[in-house]
PDB file of C-alpha atoms in Angstrom:
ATOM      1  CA  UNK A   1      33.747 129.340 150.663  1.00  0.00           C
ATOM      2  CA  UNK A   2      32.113 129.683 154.574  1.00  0.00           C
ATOM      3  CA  UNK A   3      35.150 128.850 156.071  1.00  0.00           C
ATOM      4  CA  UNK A   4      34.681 130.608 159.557  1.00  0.00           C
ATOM      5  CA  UNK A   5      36.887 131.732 162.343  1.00  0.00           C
ATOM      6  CA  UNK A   6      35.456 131.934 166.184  1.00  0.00           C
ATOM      7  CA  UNK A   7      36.943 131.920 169.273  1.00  0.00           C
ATOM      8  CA  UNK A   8      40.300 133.339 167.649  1.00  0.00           C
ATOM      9  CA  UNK A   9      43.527 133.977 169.683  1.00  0.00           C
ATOM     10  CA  UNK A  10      47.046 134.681 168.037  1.00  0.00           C
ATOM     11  CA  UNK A  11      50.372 136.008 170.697  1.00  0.00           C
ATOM     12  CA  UNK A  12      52.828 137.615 168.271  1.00  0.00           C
ATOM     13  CA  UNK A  13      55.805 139.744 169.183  1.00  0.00           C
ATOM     14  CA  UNK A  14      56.408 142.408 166.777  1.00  0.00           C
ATOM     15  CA  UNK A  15      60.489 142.854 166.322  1.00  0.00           C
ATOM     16  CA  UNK A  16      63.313 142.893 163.868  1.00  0.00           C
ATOM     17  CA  UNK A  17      61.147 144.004 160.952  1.00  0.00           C
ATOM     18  CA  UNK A  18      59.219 140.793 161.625  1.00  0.00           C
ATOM     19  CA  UNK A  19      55.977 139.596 163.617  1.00  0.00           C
ATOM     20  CA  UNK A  20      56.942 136.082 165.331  1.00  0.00           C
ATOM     21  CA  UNK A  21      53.493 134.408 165.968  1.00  0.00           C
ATOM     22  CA  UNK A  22      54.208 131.682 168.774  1.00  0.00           C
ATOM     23  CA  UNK A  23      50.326 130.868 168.526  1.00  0.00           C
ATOM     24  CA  UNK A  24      47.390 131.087 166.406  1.00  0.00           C
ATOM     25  CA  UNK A  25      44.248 129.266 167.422  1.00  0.00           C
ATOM     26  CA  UNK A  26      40.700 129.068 166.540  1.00  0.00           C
ATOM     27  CA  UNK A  27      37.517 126.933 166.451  1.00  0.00           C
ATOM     28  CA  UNK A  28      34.853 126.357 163.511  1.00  0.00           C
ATOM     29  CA  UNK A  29      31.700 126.982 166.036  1.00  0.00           C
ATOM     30  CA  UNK A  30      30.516 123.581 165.724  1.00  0.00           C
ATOM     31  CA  UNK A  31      31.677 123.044 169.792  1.00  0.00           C
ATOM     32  CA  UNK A  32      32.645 119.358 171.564  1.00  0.00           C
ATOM     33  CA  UNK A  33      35.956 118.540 172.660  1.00  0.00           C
ATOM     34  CA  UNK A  34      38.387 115.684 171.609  1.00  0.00           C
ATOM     35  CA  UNK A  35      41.404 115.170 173.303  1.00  0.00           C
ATOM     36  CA  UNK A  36      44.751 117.240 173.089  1.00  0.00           C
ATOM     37  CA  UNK A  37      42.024 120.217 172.281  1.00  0.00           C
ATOM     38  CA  UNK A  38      39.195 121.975 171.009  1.00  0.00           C
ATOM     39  CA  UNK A  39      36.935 119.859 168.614  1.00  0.00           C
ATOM     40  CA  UNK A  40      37.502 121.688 165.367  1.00  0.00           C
ATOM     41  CA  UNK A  41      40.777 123.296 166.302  1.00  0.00           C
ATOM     42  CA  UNK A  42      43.021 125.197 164.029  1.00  0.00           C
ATOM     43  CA  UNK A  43      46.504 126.124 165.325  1.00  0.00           C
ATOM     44  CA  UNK A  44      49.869 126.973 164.310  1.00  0.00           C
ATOM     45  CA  UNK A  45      52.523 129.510 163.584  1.00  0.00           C
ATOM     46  CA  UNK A  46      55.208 130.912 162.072  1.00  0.00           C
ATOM     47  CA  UNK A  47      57.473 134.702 161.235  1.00  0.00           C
ATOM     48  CA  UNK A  48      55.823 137.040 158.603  1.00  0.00           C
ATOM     49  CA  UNK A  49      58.906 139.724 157.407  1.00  0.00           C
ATOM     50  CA  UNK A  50      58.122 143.328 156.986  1.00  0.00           C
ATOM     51  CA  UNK A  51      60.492 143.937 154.813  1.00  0.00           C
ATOM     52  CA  UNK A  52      60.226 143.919 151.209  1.00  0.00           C
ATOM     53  CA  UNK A  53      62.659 141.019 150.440  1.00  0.00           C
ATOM     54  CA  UNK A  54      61.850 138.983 153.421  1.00  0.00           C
ATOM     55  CA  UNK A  55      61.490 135.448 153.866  1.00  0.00           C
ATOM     56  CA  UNK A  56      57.925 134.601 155.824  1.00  0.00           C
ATOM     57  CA  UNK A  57      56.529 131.152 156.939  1.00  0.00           C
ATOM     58  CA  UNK A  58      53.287 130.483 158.427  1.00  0.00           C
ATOM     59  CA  UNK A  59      51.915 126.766 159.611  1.00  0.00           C
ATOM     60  CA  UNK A  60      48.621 125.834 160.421  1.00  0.00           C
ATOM     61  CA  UNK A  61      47.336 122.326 161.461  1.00  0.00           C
ATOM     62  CA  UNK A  62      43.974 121.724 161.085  1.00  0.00           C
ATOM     63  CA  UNK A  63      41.886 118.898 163.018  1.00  0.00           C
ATOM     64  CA  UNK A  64      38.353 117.574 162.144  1.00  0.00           C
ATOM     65  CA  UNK A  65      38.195 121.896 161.208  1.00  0.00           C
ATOM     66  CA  UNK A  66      35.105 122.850 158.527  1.00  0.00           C
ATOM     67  CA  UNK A  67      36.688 123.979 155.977  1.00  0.00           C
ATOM     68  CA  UNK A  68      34.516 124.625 153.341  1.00  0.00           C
ATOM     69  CA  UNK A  69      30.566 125.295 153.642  1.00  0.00           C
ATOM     70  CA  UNK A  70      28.379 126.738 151.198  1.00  0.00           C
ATOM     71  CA  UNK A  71      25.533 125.697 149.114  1.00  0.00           C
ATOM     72  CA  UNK A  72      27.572 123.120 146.623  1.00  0.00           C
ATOM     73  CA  UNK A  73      30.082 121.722 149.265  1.00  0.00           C
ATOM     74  CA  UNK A  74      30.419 121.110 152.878  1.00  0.00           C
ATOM     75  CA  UNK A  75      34.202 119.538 154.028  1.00  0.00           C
ATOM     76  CA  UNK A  76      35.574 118.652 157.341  1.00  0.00           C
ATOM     77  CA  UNK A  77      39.654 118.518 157.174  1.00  0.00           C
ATOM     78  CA  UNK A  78      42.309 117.434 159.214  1.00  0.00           C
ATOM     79  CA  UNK A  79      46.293 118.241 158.412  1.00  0.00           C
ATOM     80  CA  UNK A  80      49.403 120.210 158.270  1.00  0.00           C
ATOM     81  CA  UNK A  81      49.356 123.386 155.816  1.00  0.00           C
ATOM     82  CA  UNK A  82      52.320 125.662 155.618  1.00  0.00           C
ATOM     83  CA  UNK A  83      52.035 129.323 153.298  1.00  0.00           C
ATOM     84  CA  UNK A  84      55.774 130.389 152.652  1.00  0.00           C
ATOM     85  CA  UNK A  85      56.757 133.527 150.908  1.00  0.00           C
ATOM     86  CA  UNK A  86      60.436 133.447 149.540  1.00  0.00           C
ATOM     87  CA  UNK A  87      62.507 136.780 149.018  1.00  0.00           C
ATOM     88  CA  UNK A  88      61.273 137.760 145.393  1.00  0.00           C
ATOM     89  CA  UNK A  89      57.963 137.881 146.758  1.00  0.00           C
ATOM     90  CA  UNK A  90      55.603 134.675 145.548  1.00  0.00           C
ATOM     91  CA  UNK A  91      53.621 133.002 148.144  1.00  0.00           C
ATOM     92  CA  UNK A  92      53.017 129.222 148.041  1.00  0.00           C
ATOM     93  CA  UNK A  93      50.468 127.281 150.463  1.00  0.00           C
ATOM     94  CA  UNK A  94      51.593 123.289 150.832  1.00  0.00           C
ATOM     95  CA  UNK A  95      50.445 120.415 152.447  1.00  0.00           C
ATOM     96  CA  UNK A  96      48.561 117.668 152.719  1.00  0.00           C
ATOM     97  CA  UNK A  97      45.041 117.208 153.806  1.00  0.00           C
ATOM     98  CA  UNK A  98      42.219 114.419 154.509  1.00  0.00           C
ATOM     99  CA  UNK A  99      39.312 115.011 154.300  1.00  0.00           C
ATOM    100  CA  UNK A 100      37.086 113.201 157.336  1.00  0.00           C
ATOM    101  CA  UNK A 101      34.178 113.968 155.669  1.00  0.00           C
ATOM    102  CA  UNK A 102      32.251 116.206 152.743  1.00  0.00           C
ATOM    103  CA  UNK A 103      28.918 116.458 151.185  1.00  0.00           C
ATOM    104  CA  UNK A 104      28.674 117.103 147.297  1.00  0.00           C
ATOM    105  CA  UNK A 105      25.503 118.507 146.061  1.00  0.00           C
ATOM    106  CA  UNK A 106      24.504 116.474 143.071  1.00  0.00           C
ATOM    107  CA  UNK A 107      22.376 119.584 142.099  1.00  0.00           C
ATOM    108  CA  UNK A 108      23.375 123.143 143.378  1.00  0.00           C
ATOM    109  CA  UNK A 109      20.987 126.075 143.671  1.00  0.00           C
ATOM    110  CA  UNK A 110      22.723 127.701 140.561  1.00  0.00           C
ATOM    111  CA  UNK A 111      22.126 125.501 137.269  1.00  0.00           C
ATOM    112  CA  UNK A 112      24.960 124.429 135.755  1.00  0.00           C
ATOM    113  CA  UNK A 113      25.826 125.963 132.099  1.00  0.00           C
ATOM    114  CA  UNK A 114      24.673 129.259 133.183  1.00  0.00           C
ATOM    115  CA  UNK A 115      27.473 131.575 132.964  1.00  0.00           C
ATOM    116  CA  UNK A 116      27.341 134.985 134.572  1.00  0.00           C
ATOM    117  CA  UNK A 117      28.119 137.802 131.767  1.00  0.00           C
ATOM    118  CA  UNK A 118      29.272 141.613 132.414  1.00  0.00           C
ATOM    119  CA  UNK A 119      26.584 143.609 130.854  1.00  0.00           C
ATOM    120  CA  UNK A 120      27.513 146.588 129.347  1.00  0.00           C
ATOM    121  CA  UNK A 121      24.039 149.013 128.758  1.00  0.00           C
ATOM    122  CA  UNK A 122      24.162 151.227 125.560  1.00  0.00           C
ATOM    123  CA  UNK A 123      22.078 154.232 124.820  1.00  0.00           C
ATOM    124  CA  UNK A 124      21.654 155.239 128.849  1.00  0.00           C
ATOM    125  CA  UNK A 125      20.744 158.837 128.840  1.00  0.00           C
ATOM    126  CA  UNK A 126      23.319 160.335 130.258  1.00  0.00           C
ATOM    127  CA  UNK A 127      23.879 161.537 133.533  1.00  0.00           C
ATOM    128  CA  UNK A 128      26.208 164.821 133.003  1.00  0.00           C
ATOM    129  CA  UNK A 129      29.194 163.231 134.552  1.00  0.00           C
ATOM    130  CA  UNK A 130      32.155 161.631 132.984  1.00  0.00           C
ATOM    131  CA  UNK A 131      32.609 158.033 133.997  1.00  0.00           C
ATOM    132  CA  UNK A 132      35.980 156.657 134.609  1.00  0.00           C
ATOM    133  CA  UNK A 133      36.445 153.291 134.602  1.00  0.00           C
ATOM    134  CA  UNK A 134      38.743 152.269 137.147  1.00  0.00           C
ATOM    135  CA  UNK A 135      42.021 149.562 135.931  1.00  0.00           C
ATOM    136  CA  UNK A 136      41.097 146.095 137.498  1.00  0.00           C
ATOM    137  CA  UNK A 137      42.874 145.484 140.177  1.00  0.00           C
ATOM    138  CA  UNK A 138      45.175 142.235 140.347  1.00  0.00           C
ATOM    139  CA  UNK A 139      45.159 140.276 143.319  1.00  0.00           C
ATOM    140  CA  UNK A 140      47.535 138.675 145.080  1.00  0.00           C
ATOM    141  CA  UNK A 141      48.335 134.960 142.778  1.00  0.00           C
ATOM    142  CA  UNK A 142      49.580 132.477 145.318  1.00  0.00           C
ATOM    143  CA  UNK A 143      50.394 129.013 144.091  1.00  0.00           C
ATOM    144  CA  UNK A 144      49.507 125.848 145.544  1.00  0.00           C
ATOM    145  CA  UNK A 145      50.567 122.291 146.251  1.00  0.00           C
ATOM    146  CA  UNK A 146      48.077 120.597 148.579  1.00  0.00           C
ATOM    147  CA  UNK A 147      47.162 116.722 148.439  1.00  0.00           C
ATOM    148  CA  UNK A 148      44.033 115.827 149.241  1.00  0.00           C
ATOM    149  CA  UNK A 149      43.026 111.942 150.566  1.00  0.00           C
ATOM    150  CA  UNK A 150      40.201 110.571 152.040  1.00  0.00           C
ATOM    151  CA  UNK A 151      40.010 106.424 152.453  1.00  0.00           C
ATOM    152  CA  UNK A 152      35.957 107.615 152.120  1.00  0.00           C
ATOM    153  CA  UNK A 153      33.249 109.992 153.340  1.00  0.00           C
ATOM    154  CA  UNK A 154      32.836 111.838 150.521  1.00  0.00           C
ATOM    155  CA  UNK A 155      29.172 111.889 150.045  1.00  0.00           C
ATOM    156  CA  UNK A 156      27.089 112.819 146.830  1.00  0.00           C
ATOM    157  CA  UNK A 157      23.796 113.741 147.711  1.00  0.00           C
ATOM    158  CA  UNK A 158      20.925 114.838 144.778  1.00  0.00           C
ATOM    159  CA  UNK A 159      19.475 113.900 141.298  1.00  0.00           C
ATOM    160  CA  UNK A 160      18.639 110.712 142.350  1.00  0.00           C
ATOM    161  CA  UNK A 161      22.782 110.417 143.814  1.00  0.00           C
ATOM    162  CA  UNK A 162      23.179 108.953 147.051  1.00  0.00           C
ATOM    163  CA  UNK A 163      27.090 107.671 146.888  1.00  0.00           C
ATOM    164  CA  UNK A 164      29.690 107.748 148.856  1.00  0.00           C
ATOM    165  CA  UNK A 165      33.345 107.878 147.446  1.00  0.00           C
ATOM    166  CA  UNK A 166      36.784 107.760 148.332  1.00  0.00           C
ATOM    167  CA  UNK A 167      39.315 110.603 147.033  1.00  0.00           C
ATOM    168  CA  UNK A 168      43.338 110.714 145.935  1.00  0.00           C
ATOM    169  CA  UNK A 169      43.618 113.926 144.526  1.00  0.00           C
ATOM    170  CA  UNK A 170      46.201 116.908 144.081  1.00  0.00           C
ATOM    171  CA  UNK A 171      45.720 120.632 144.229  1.00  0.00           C
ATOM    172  CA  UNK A 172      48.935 122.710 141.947  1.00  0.00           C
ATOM    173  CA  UNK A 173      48.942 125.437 139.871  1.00  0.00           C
ATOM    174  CA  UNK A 174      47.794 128.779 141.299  1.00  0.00           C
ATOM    175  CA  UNK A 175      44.748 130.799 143.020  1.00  0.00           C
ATOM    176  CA  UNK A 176      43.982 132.164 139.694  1.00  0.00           C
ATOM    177  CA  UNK A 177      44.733 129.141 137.674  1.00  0.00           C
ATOM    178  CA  UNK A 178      44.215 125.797 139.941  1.00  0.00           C
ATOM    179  CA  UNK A 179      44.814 122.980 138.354  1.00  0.00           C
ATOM    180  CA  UNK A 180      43.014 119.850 140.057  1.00  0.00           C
ATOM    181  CA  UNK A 181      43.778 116.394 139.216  1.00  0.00           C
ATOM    182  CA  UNK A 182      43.464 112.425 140.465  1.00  0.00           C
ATOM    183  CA  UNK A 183      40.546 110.122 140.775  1.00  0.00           C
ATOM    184  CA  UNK A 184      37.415 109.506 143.145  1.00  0.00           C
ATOM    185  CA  UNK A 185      36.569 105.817 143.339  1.00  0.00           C
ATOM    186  CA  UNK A 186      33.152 104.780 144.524  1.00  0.00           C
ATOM    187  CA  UNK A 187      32.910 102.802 148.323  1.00  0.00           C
ATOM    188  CA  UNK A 188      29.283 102.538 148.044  1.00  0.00           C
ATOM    189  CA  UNK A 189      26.063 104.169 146.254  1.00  0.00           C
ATOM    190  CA  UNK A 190      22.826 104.343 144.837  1.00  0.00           C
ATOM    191  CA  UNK A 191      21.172 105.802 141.938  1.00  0.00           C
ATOM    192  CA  UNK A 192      17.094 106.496 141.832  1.00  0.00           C
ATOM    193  CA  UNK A 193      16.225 105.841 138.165  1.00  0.00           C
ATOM    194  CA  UNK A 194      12.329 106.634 138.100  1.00  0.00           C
ATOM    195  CA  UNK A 195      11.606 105.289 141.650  1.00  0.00           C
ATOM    196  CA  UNK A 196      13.624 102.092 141.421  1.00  0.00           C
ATOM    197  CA  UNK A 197      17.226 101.924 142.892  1.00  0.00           C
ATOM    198  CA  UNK A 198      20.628 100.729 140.896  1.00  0.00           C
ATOM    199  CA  UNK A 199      22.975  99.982 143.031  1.00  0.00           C
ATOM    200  CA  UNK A 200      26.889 101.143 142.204  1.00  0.00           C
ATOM    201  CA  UNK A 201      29.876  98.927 141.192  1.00  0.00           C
ATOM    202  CA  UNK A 202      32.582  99.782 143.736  1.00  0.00           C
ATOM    203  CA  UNK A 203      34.890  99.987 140.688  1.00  0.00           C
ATOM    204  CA  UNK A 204      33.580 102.629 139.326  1.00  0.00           C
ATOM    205  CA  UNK A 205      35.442 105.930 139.067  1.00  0.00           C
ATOM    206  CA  UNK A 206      35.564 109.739 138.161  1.00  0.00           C
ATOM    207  CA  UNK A 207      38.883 110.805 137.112  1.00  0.00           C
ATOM    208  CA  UNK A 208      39.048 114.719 138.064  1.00  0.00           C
ATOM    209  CA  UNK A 209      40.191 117.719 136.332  1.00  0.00           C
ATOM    210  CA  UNK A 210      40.201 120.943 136.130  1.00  0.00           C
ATOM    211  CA  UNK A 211      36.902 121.648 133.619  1.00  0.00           C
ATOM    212  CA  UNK A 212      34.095 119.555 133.858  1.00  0.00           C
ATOM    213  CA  UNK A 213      34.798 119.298 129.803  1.00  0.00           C
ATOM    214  CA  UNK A 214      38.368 117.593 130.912  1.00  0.00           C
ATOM    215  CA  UNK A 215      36.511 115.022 134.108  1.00  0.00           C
ATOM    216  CA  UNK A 216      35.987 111.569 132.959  1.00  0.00           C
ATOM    217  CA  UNK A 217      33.561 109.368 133.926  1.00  0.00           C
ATOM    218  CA  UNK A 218      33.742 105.275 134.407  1.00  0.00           C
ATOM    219  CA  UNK A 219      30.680 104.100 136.450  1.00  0.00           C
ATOM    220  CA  UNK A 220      28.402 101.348 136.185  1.00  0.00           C
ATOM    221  CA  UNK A 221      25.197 101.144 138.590  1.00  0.00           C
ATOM    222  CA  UNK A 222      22.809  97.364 138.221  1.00  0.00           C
ATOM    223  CA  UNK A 223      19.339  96.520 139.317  1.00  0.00           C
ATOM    224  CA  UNK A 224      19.072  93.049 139.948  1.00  0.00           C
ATOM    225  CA  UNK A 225      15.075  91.718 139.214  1.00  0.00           C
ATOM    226  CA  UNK A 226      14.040  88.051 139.156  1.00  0.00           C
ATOM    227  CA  UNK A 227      13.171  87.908 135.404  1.00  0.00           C
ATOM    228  CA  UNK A 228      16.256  90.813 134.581  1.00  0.00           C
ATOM    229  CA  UNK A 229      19.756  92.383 135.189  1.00  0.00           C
ATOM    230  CA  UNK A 230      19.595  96.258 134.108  1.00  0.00           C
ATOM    231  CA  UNK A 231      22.822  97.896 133.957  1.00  0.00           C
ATOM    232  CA  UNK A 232      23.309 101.934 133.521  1.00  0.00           C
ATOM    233  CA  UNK A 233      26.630 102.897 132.223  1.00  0.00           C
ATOM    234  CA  UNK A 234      28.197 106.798 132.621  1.00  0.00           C
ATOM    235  CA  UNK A 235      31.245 107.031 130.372  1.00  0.00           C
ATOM    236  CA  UNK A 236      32.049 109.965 128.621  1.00  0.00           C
ATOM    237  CA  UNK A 237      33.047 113.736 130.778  1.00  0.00           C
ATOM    238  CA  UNK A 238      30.810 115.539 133.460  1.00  0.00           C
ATOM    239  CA  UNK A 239      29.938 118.244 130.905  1.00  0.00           C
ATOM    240  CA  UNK A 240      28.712 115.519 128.459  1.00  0.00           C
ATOM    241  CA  UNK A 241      27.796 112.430 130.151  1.00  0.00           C
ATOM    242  CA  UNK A 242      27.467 109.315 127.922  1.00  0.00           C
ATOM    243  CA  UNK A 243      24.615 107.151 129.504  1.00  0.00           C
ATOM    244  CA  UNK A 244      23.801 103.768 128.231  1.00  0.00           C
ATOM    245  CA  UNK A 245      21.372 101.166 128.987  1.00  0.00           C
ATOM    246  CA  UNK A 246      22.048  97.438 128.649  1.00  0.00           C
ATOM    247  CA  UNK A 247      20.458  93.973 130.013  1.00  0.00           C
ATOM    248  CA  UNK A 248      20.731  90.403 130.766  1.00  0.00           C
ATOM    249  CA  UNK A 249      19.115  88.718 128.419  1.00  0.00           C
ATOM    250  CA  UNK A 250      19.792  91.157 125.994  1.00  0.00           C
ATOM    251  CA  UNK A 251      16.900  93.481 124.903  1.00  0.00           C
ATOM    252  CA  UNK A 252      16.384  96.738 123.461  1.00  0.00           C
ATOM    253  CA  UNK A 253      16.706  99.596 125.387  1.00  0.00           C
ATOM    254  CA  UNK A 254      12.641 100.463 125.257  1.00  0.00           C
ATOM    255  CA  UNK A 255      11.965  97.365 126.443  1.00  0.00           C
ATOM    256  CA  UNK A 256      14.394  97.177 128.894  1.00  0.00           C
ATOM    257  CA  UNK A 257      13.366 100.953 130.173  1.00  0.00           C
ATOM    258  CA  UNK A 258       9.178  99.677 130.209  1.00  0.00           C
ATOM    259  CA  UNK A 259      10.268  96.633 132.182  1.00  0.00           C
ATOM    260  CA  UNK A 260      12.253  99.051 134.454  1.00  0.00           C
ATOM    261  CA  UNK A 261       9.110 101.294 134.862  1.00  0.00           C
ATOM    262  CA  UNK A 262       6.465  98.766 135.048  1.00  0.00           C
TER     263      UNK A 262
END
């Protein structure tokens, strides 16, 4: 996800069948200073058992820390985040994050509805040895209960996109089975419909999921010309948009589209 660690520094004391870490502290690399710290700081923590049935706890707080950074999403987060592990052996992470600032790609490098496939090649001359194939091996599930807010800041950048939104959203299930839920409203935006600009309605909304088959969409954007009002409706879910195209005075949608144009 690019989350990166520099300047890292953790005192631990390794006793009991347990490793008591009185500090853990690191920076994202993006330098400055605020006050109380590092700009970017990450500290915290917490006793991690050795033993099979032990009880660990490990706290983190992160300030104004990069959390994510890759092609599709860049976010900046600031908040308390525990990862407990109780005797039978399941790990939660919980807490409660804002999010001072991220930057959605409206249109990522890889094209959405392409789905990587394992290929399987039949009729390879063989090679004299016997191939095994090895049992997959089944990584560690932890669940997770993490809140996300953000009043706004949470840009969307691409296809024509430039909007910023604010987020109220919840993070449960597990790693191999999130389940994402709660609603982005729109603070401000534009859309770029074939060189002329629709501005947002700051009650518009996307109501997240999981699938982009279960994430509904509710948002209006309206040019404003002297002689007409044209108004582009999304409705329907991110993996089939409904778009619609009305106007004041009413008229139909070619000529409303050839008035847009021309």
């Amino acid at each position: 996800i690019g989350l990166k660690l520099e300047d890292l520094s953790i005192v631990a004391v390794l006793s009991d069948n347990a490793i008591d870490v009185s500090r853990f502290s690191a920076t994202d690399g993006r330098g400055g200073r605020i006050s109380g710290g590092e700009r970017g700081q990450l500290s915290g923590g917490g006793r991690i058992s050795l033993q099979r049935d032990g009880i660990s706890t490990f706290k983190v707080n992160l300030k104004d820390f990069k959390l994510i950074e890759n092609d599709a999403v860049t976010a900046i987060a600031s908040g308390d985040t525990t990862i407990n592990r109780a005797a039978e052996g399941k790990v939660q992470v919980s807490g409660a994050l804002t999010i001072d600032r991220a930057t959605v790609a409206a249109n990522p490098p890889t094209p959405s509805g392409v789905v990587p496939m394992e290929v399987v090649e039949i009729n390879r001359p063989d090679t004299g040895e016997a191939e095994v194939l090895s049992e997959p091996s089944r990584g560690l599930v932890v669940a997770l209960d993490v809140s996300l807010k953000a009043a706004r800041g949470i840009f969307v950048e691409g296809r024509g996109l430039d909007a910023e939104l604010s987020l109220d959203a919840h993070v449960g299930g597990t790693t191999a089975r999130p389940v994402l839920d709660g609603v982005a409203r729109v603070v401000r935006g534009e859309y770029d419909f074939a060189g002329k600009r629709f501005e947002f309605d700051q009650r518009g909304a996307v109501y997240l999921a999981t699938s982009p088959e279960r994430i509904r969409l509710d948002l209006t954007a309206t040019r404003d010309d002297p002689a007409l009002t044209a108004v582009i409706r999304v409705r329907g879910t991110a993996a089939k948009p409904e778009i619609t195209l009305t106007s004041t005075p009413v008229l139909p949608n070619d000529e409303v589209l050839s008035r847009i144009l021309f």
